[in-house]
XYZ file of C-alpha atoms in Angstrom:
636
model
C -44.389 27.851 28.191
C -46.066 28.948 31.322
C -44.257 27.473 34.613
C -40.766 26.333 34.144
C -39.372 23.164 34.867
C -41.289 20.816 32.790
C -44.489 21.698 35.072
C -46.708 19.623 32.406
C -44.719 16.407 33.566
C -45.672 17.171 37.033
C -49.139 17.454 36.451
C -49.417 14.551 33.643
C -50.099 11.535 36.415
C -53.422 13.781 37.154
C -54.601 13.970 33.575
C -57.810 12.423 32.316
C -58.049 10.905 28.557
C -61.359 12.045 26.919
C -62.732 11.200 23.667
C -64.235 13.346 20.929
C -67.753 13.274 22.406
C -66.230 15.045 25.734
C -66.727 18.600 24.277
C -69.953 18.267 22.951
C -72.506 20.746 24.066
C -69.825 22.528 26.137
C -68.382 26.210 25.757
C -64.513 26.061 25.593
C -62.381 29.379 25.594
C -59.502 28.961 22.820
C -56.286 30.797 23.123
C -55.885 31.825 19.388
C -52.475 33.038 19.618
C -51.165 29.591 20.930
C -53.386 27.729 18.367
C -51.885 29.732 15.602
C -48.311 29.641 16.762
C -48.234 25.841 17.148
C -49.938 24.577 14.178
C -48.778 27.433 11.765
C -44.964 26.284 12.977
C -46.145 22.625 12.144
C -47.104 23.532 8.782
C -44.369 25.598 7.982
C -41.620 22.877 8.824
C -43.784 20.574 6.927
C -44.957 22.609 3.901
C -42.347 25.532 3.473
C -44.537 26.967 0.478
C -47.818 26.557 2.411
C -49.956 29.932 1.534
C -51.259 31.795 4.861
C -51.034 28.457 7.076
C -52.728 30.375 9.852
C -56.014 31.058 7.921
C -56.490 27.423 6.941
C -55.539 26.026 10.424
C -58.057 28.337 11.979
C -60.798 27.572 9.014
C -60.603 23.841 9.237
C -59.873 23.374 12.916
C -62.887 25.898 13.802
C -65.017 23.750 11.661
C -63.976 20.832 13.140
C -64.585 21.958 16.676
C -67.901 23.282 16.186
C -69.197 20.633 13.864
C -67.818 17.216 14.414
C -67.063 17.965 18.246
C -70.281 19.589 18.772
C -68.369 22.529 20.884
C -69.369 26.252 21.483
C -65.827 27.675 21.170
C -64.850 31.508 22.381
C -61.746 32.771 21.100
C -59.588 34.980 23.110
C -56.901 37.183 21.664
C -53.726 38.359 23.334
C -53.389 41.991 24.555
C -50.491 44.215 25.509
C -47.876 41.944 26.938
C -46.829 42.657 30.228
C -43.240 44.476 30.645
C -42.147 41.380 32.879
C -42.590 39.216 30.004
C -40.196 40.995 27.912
C -37.039 38.685 28.932
C -38.972 35.815 27.751
C -40.357 37.451 24.489
C -36.338 38.219 23.665
C -35.721 34.740 24.339
C -38.263 33.189 22.135
C -37.058 35.737 19.483
C -33.185 34.554 19.616
C -34.302 30.868 19.512
C -36.409 31.498 16.512
C -33.397 33.253 14.922
C -31.083 30.291 15.706
C -29.141 32.563 18.429
C -28.232 31.892 21.945
C -29.334 34.258 24.285
C -27.683 32.632 27.212
C -24.249 32.914 25.543
C -24.315 36.564 25.646
C -23.026 38.720 28.602
C -25.683 39.886 30.888
C -25.586 43.387 29.713
C -25.483 42.538 26.082
C -28.238 40.135 26.631
C -30.416 42.759 28.110
C -29.700 45.304 25.434
C -30.454 42.443 22.915
C -33.919 41.961 24.632
C -34.969 45.825 23.390
C -38.154 45.763 21.690
C -36.535 46.615 17.964
C -36.337 42.955 16.923
C -39.141 41.552 18.661
C -41.392 44.519 17.769
C -40.697 43.497 14.051
C -41.617 40.009 14.563
C -44.721 40.862 16.587
C -46.146 43.028 13.929
C -45.865 40.261 11.392
C -47.523 37.774 13.944
C -50.442 40.542 14.773
C -51.235 40.716 11.366
C -51.614 37.116 11.120
C -53.883 37.055 14.402
C -55.871 40.005 12.891
C -56.776 38.192 9.942
C -57.816 35.095 11.685
C -59.718 37.429 13.841
C -61.515 38.547 10.734
C -62.162 35.022 9.516
C -63.717 33.980 12.885
C -66.219 36.917 12.772
C -67.187 35.660 9.403
C -67.828 32.257 10.657
C -70.117 33.717 13.519
C -67.896 33.133 16.624
C -67.194 35.333 19.391
C -64.038 36.802 19.808
C -62.771 38.458 23.059
C -59.956 40.575 23.511
C -57.682 40.227 26.466
C -55.966 42.969 28.782
C -52.962 41.096 28.779
C -52.458 37.267 28.386
C -55.119 35.222 26.634
C -54.815 32.316 28.874
C -55.338 34.676 31.848
C -58.715 35.438 30.192
C -59.407 31.991 29.271
C -58.924 31.040 32.933
C -61.101 33.865 34.201
C -64.036 32.831 31.895
C -63.621 29.263 32.988
C -63.655 30.351 36.845
C -66.594 32.509 36.576
C -68.587 29.689 34.751
C -68.857 31.577 31.350
C -67.100 28.485 29.702
C -66.660 25.085 30.695
C -62.955 24.408 29.859
C -60.012 26.276 28.274
C -57.989 24.894 25.076
C -54.376 26.172 25.852
C -51.041 24.539 26.537
C -49.833 27.341 28.884
C -49.557 25.545 32.225
C -50.055 28.809 34.088
C -53.718 28.806 33.343
C -53.906 27.075 36.520
C -52.296 29.888 38.353
C -54.888 32.625 36.859
C -57.709 30.168 38.111
C -58.589 27.973 35.519
C -60.626 24.939 36.469
C -60.373 22.514 33.418
C -57.686 22.881 30.802
C -57.443 20.680 27.416
C -53.727 20.751 26.713
C -53.615 19.217 23.212
C -56.666 18.740 20.865
C -56.598 16.930 17.615
C -60.097 16.399 16.485
C -58.981 14.067 13.676
C -56.801 11.744 15.924
C -58.200 8.496 16.907
C -56.313 8.836 20.422
C -58.011 10.647 23.116
C -56.901 14.110 24.253
C -55.433 15.102 27.807
C -57.695 17.090 29.953
C -56.885 18.335 33.384
C -59.189 19.190 36.115
C -58.078 21.303 39.156
C -60.113 18.975 41.461
C -57.618 16.107 40.272
C -54.581 17.744 40.780
C -55.590 19.356 44.292
C -56.412 15.652 45.541
C -53.327 14.019 43.255
C -50.580 16.227 44.251
C -52.101 18.685 47.229
C -51.478 21.867 45.173
C -53.918 24.630 45.024
C -53.690 27.508 43.064
C -51.664 29.955 45.424
C -49.188 27.025 46.077
C -48.866 26.736 42.228
C -47.955 30.290 41.972
C -45.615 29.965 44.813
C -43.879 27.368 42.733
C -43.934 29.333 39.789
C -41.866 32.365 41.684
C -39.193 29.342 42.802
C -38.690 27.821 39.571
C -39.522 30.372 37.052
C -41.870 31.328 34.473
C -42.853 33.650 31.618
C -42.628 36.262 33.664
C -39.359 35.650 35.492
C -37.203 33.090 33.655
C -34.694 32.422 36.213
C -36.155 31.834 39.517
C -34.660 30.913 42.595
C -31.200 29.442 41.809
C -31.067 25.561 43.329
C -34.944 25.102 42.778
C -35.882 22.524 40.630
C -39.275 21.035 40.274
C -39.142 18.419 43.061
C -37.548 20.813 45.258
C -40.270 23.511 45.112
C -43.014 20.931 45.289
C -41.525 19.706 48.232
C -41.175 23.194 49.959
C -44.548 24.638 49.050
C -46.338 21.564 50.439
C -44.909 22.378 53.927
C -47.503 25.233 54.019
C -51.202 25.628 53.484
C -52.737 27.681 50.393
C -53.687 30.710 52.642
C -50.249 31.026 54.252
C -47.825 30.232 51.545
C -47.293 33.618 49.958
C -47.116 35.223 53.276
C -44.179 32.754 54.327
C -42.564 33.441 51.133
C -42.631 37.073 52.033
C -41.409 36.440 55.557
C -38.347 34.285 54.260
C -37.659 37.255 51.754
C -37.128 39.232 54.449
C -34.851 36.803 56.122
C -37.142 35.430 58.928
C -37.140 31.670 59.442
C -40.553 30.209 59.749
C -39.918 26.936 61.039
C -38.403 27.607 64.677
C -41.075 26.955 67.192
C -41.236 28.959 70.453
C -39.389 31.865 68.856
C -40.788 34.691 66.887
C -39.003 36.371 63.908
C -36.084 34.208 64.271
C -33.506 35.696 61.644
C -31.967 33.047 59.275
C -28.422 34.065 59.890
C -28.884 33.382 63.789
C -29.912 30.111 63.489
C -27.677 27.115 64.798
C -25.616 25.281 62.249
C -25.371 21.452 62.451
C -21.772 21.614 63.719
C -22.871 23.453 66.865
C -25.598 21.121 67.596
C -25.172 18.281 70.354
C -24.209 14.896 68.715
C -26.710 12.192 68.789
C -26.092 9.772 71.866
C -27.245 6.134 71.656
C -26.128 3.181 73.785
C -23.204 1.099 73.068
C -23.969 -2.223 70.753
C -22.107 -5.500 70.566
C -19.942 -5.666 67.284
C -20.597 -9.298 66.943
C -24.704 -9.499 66.881
C -25.202 -5.590 66.791
C -27.859 -5.726 69.972
C -27.562 -3.409 72.746
C -24.688 -4.079 74.959
C -20.972 -4.191 74.742
C -18.986 -7.158 73.305
C -17.435 -7.386 76.983
C -20.839 -7.923 78.721
C -22.232 -10.288 76.241
C -19.039 -12.390 76.914
C -20.082 -12.359 80.654
C -23.467 -12.403 80.942
C -24.798 -13.330 77.237
C -27.075 -11.448 74.854
C -30.729 -10.835 76.203
C -31.768 -10.784 72.180
C -29.819 -13.587 70.838
C -30.907 -15.589 74.042
C -27.357 -17.016 74.389
C -24.846 -17.493 77.898
C -21.635 -16.938 76.119
C -20.249 -15.041 73.227
C -19.548 -18.046 71.426
C -23.096 -18.662 70.750
C -23.998 -14.971 70.037
C -25.304 -14.937 66.227
C -23.405 -12.659 63.841
C -25.266 -9.744 62.478
C -26.231 -9.853 59.090
C -25.117 -7.515 56.291
C -27.389 -4.238 56.361
C -28.417 -5.153 60.028
C -30.196 -2.404 61.636
C -31.098 -2.556 65.378
C -34.647 -2.117 66.370
C -34.072 -1.190 69.869
C -35.630 1.946 71.492
C -32.432 3.738 71.615
C -31.439 3.296 67.947
C -35.150 4.226 66.922
C -34.938 7.531 68.847
C -31.277 8.187 67.386
C -32.794 7.570 63.638
C -35.852 9.799 64.152
C -33.563 12.575 65.681
C -31.046 12.432 62.830
C -33.891 12.504 60.087
C -35.140 15.251 61.861
C -31.972 17.242 61.979
C -31.598 16.356 58.372
C -34.977 17.962 57.395
C -34.248 20.894 59.536
C -30.768 21.427 57.673
C -32.793 21.023 54.273
C -35.379 23.842 55.293
C -32.690 25.941 56.544
C -30.686 25.613 53.010
C -33.563 26.454 50.907
C -34.885 29.371 53.123
C -31.139 30.698 52.769
C -31.436 30.491 49.071
C -34.741 32.216 48.874
C -33.548 35.152 51.359
C -30.439 35.697 49.045
C -32.752 36.700 46.158
C -33.505 40.449 46.043
C -36.971 41.677 45.820
C -38.326 38.234 46.541
C -41.008 37.311 45.919
C -42.085 39.802 43.128
C -45.514 41.399 44.251
C -46.178 42.205 40.367
C -46.077 38.609 39.387
C -48.192 37.578 42.105
C -50.515 40.234 41.649
C -50.805 39.406 37.557
C -51.406 35.896 38.440
C -54.320 36.522 40.929
C -55.818 39.416 39.025
C -59.566 38.737 37.955
C -59.569 41.672 35.613
C -58.325 40.439 32.133
C -60.927 41.880 29.868
C -60.483 44.948 27.785
C -63.951 45.984 28.377
C -64.377 47.378 32.113
C -68.336 46.337 31.951
C -67.579 42.676 32.189
C -67.852 39.786 29.894
C -70.341 40.415 27.298
C -73.185 38.026 26.277
C -71.592 34.990 24.302
C -73.632 34.547 21.078
C -72.942 32.231 18.119
C -74.205 33.842 14.840
C -74.763 32.568 11.332
C -71.680 32.244 9.103
C -71.422 35.114 6.378
C -70.967 32.416 3.367
C -70.373 35.123 0.761
C -67.733 37.158 2.852
C -66.029 33.978 3.496
C -65.920 32.971 0.007
C -64.626 36.459 -0.992
C -61.807 36.221 2.014
C -60.576 32.646 1.148
C -60.709 32.950 -2.544
C -58.403 36.063 -2.127
C -55.987 34.942 0.672
C -55.930 31.025 -0.281
C -56.732 31.111 -4.102
C -59.440 28.653 -3.429
C -62.527 27.671 -5.451
C -65.690 28.980 -4.435
C -67.194 25.721 -4.565
C -64.860 23.881 -2.393
C -65.451 26.742 0.048
C -69.007 26.234 0.553
C -68.591 22.398 0.249
C -66.312 22.623 3.421
C -68.941 24.742 5.102
C -71.762 22.469 4.710
C -70.958 20.472 7.892
C -71.270 23.601 10.012
C -74.273 24.720 8.299
C -75.781 21.373 8.735
C -74.999 21.423 12.493
C -76.375 24.989 12.868
C -79.558 24.093 10.920
C -80.212 21.248 13.205
C -79.898 23.144 16.344
C -82.434 25.595 15.026
C -84.819 22.899 14.163
C -84.324 21.308 17.692
C -85.007 24.312 19.499
C -87.575 25.720 17.162
C -89.946 23.601 15.274
C -91.086 26.333 12.996
C -87.847 26.598 11.376
C -87.636 26.350 7.498
C -87.184 23.134 6.620
C -84.566 23.605 4.159
C -81.010 23.367 4.378
C -79.113 26.298 2.899
C -82.410 27.066 1.100
C -81.678 23.611 -1.251
C -81.907 20.654 0.927
C -84.473 18.928 2.891
C -84.136 16.002 5.515
C -84.967 12.824 3.877
C -83.879 10.070 6.112
C -80.873 8.545 7.991
C -78.792 6.236 6.124
C -76.932 4.048 8.546
C -74.833 4.734 12.114
C -71.439 5.375 11.106
C -68.546 5.068 13.685
C -65.909 7.732 13.282
C -62.624 8.207 15.536
C -64.541 5.963 18.146
C -67.494 8.080 18.143
C -71.017 7.181 16.701
C -72.725 9.597 14.082
C -76.005 9.360 11.824
C -75.194 9.523 8.121
C -78.145 11.888 7.535
C -79.397 11.847 3.808
C -80.632 15.344 2.394
C -82.569 15.627 -0.793
C -82.300 18.290 -3.270
C -85.197 20.590 -3.198
C -84.484 23.167 -5.761
C -81.505 23.737 -8.040
C -80.585 27.372 -7.294
C -78.033 29.175 -9.202
C -75.093 29.395 -6.558
C -74.713 25.836 -5.429
C -73.411 24.646 -2.168
C -72.100 21.500 -3.575
C -70.614 20.667 -6.962
C -69.505 17.334 -8.278
C -66.303 17.070 -10.239
C -67.597 13.801 -11.818
C -70.485 14.207 -14.224
C -73.376 11.607 -14.295
C -73.483 9.805 -17.545
C -76.373 8.309 -19.364
C -77.172 5.067 -18.124
C -75.870 5.890 -14.549
C -79.147 5.789 -12.102
C -78.586 3.223 -9.693
C -77.500 4.667 -6.538
C -73.999 5.773 -7.716
C -71.942 7.690 -5.001
C -69.708 10.516 -6.134
C -66.935 11.652 -3.710
C -66.240 15.268 -3.969
C -62.418 16.311 -4.567
C -60.917 19.550 -4.502
C -59.410 21.042 -7.738
C -56.257 19.631 -8.628
C -54.536 22.847 -9.324
C -54.499 24.166 -5.802
C -51.276 23.053 -4.636
C -52.058 24.274 -1.097
C -55.291 22.468 -0.960
C -53.923 18.980 -2.350
C -50.688 18.510 -0.929
C -51.284 19.474 2.862
C -52.197 16.643 5.269
C -55.854 16.601 6.485
C -54.645 14.849 9.895
C -52.262 17.820 10.547
C -54.910 20.510 9.508
C -58.125 18.845 10.720
C -59.756 18.968 7.703
C -63.182 17.661 7.697
C -64.445 14.865 6.022
C -65.659 15.508 2.504
C -69.410 15.309 2.028
C -70.706 12.598 -0.373
C -73.367 13.252 -3.218
C -75.726 10.281 -4.023
C -77.417 10.348 -7.343
C -80.400 7.861 -7.179
C -82.863 7.836 -10.038
C -82.272 11.402 -11.209
C -82.470 12.890 -7.617
C -79.523 14.552 -5.769
C -78.879 13.657 -2.211
C -76.348 15.079 0.247
C -74.586 12.816 2.942
C -73.253 14.273 5.934
C -72.374 13.037 9.333
C -74.397 14.245 12.259
C -74.439 13.883 15.860
C -77.198 11.187 17.064
C -78.567 13.154 19.850
C -78.829 16.370 17.779
C -80.726 14.482 14.886
C -82.934 12.974 17.366
C -83.739 16.546 18.763
C -84.602 17.978 15.807
C -86.381 15.097 13.576
C -87.790 12.841 16.795
C -90.244 11.040 14.609
C -87.713 10.168 11.527
C -85.244 9.039 14.279
C -87.714 6.755 15.985
C -88.637 5.323 12.480
C -84.553 4.578 11.722
C -84.306 3.001 15.259
C -87.447 0.693 14.907
C -85.913 -0.454 11.465
C -82.860 -1.389 13.226
C -84.330 -3.333 15.930
C -86.294 -5.258 13.179
C -83.193 -5.811 11.195
C -81.260 -6.884 14.156
C -84.205 -9.193 15.191
C -84.227 -10.665 11.504
C -80.391 -11.139 11.635
C -80.548 -13.066 15.192
C -83.514 -15.290 13.800
C -81.112 -15.999 10.750
C -78.284 -16.824 12.897
C -80.161 -19.015 15.240
C -81.531 -20.941 12.370
C -78.262 -21.364 10.865
C -76.816 -22.725 14.195
C -79.509 -25.266 14.339
C -79.144 -26.236 10.606
C -75.278 -26.785 11.446
C -76.125 -28.778 14.496
C -78.661 -30.886 12.889
C -75.882 -31.645 9.991
C -73.432 -32.598 12.073
C -72.309 -36.526 12.111
C -73.818 -38.384 14.896
C -71.534 -40.475 16.887
C -73.241 -43.852 16.094
C -73.426 -45.227 12.300
C -74.511 -43.014 9.739
C -77.638 -44.443 7.986
C -77.457 -45.572 4.460
C -78.267 -43.342 1.607
C -77.152 -40.176 3.123
C -74.359 -38.467 0.990
C -70.934 -37.631 2.716
C -69.124 -34.553 2.354
C -65.976 -34.819 0.655
C -63.898 -34.245 4.050
C -66.017 -37.079 5.673
C -65.583 -39.170 2.534
C -62.046 -38.971 2.517
C -61.906 -39.932 6.217
C -63.818 -42.909 5.861
C -62.011 -44.271 3.002
C -58.457 -43.742 4.486
C -59.812 -45.336 7.835
C -60.964 -48.473 5.605
C -57.631 -48.316 3.848
C -55.661 -48.497 7.134
C -57.965 -51.288 8.539
C -57.256 -53.500 5.463
C -53.484 -52.619 5.527
C -53.670 -50.820 1.904
C -52.001 -47.912 1.366
C -53.540 -44.904 -0.655
C -52.423 -44.417 -4.151
C -48.842 -42.575 -4.290
C -48.505 -43.129 -0.716
C -45.306 -45.212 -1.235
C -43.669 -42.878 -3.608
C -44.370 -39.969 -1.494
C -42.646 -41.732 1.392
C -39.653 -42.448 -0.953
C -39.658 -38.944 -1.974
C -38.978 -37.869 1.880
C -40.236 -34.015 1.421
C -43.742 -35.102 -0.106
C -46.483 -34.665 2.235
C -49.607 -35.092 -0.121
C -50.112 -37.976 -1.972
C -52.119 -35.966 -4.464
C -48.771 -34.504 -5.657
C -47.494 -37.861 -7.147
C -50.785 -38.169 -9.358
C -50.210 -36.708 -13.153
C -51.644 -33.513 -13.305
C -52.580 -34.046 -16.926
C -55.141 -36.497 -15.729
C -58.927 -35.641 -15.353
C -60.050 -34.480 -12.044
C -62.571 -37.306 -11.778
C -60.025 -39.845 -12.627
C -57.343 -38.715 -10.326
C -60.180 -38.595 -7.326
C -60.986 -42.271 -8.166
C -57.273 -42.848 -7.683
C -56.719 -40.982 -4.763
C -59.533 -42.828 -3.003
C -59.174 -46.040 -4.563
C -62.832 -46.211 -5.704
């Protein structure tokens, strides 16, 4: 949730829409708890019998984020929740149970918010998170444990420069100090995702960190569900924009003590001592004519005329139109004074609402949002490293938890392993030239556009045949099949959880292909263009040169074809004899000759009598040979 009152809707005009390549090469902090909850809930709703959806979601989404999108994810796990959040946790528990917490009396609701039911639900969720942490450690991903909220540590990592962005849907990440937040990320979706930058929010809405903290105190958040009664999103935004970031929290403290901060010339003016609108002197303005609406009474206009209408008598004075507003100095001054008093009355009203709240603002909530000590370790953020995945441990874990075949697990891991291999080759040319000790780089097949982003389709050649193959084909190569047959690797049919779940929902990566060519085994994977160019510059340059030659030949063929077409076009003058006409030109020429001679083509009269017949060839007998029908049709 984060900040209440549909805070994301307020920030939506400031969102940037980024493509799949935006996160390439960037470090991103991932709120693991929200990641697991949101997508596991979606899978449960669609597939009630899904087995361990949190593991499947974490596995495939991490592979997509690391290999397909090229990001360096850092996963953050929630710590002990703040006691201030107990009410929000209880409300979520009752919503998940189908009960309405608001319908209960206050005392009963507070007693129902005890830790017993919430603790039981959190215990199951904690086990799911710990299983995901074990999976991520086997994948070689860095995992950090927060002191409290995971989005708070994500924001701290972002503000201190350890990561470039945060992936979370909690809007209070900006209150914790985040600079860039990716709200919803679907790596298999062609549509761009929403990315929010604090600089865009500051320039677009004029909101900075402490001002957003003040808005959370007024409209409510996870730590205070109710906020101040009578404050919505627009009212809170209008109020906090009256103050600068450095003074907004101090002003809230003053108002909470009953001090009105808007009176000029008076210090510590109490809200209850302010004059009401009824005791203020009324707005005085000059009399105006009821006929034309200009300054001056109707009696004066009848004697002396109207200076604005430029007439000498009332009979010629213009009648004021509907919605007429006088623009004289007296009316302008009266309108300005009226608008000023309306604004002052609104300020007094909202300040009285704030002053009526006890213990406002809550200093614990302010301290929680502005704290920079969100890591469990007191030594600071450790060095973030991404290790090689432990494939065998992953096979054992997922075979036991998900009942997947080992070949399917290794096959799914190949995009991640190839990405790691290319990064190692790019950084250190002395890296062994074998992927998974079995495949060597062969060539670049072509450029492939996937989800609007270009990739190289890389061809890996099988160098050795080990006992534990990374890839396995479900379709055997029969005798005689030697000419470049592409075999698509599918999952086992007996795995219900594997077959029935939607790849778009689970971000499952594309299945690698196996190419059997003249007895040699090749693997085809989609790789980043820049990464392949850094790892194998010579092969990339050769492929680019081949592409340039291919495009040049294609342009040459197109230019020759266009010249040939222009040469074959019928000239405007008479066509020389001996040149064969096309069937279309022949038909048009014969039809023109028949029209000039007044002779109708065969079957035309019958078609006219038929009414709905539009083509004369329909009147010919279909049993006649085609050559005979053509002679009859063209009268040759």
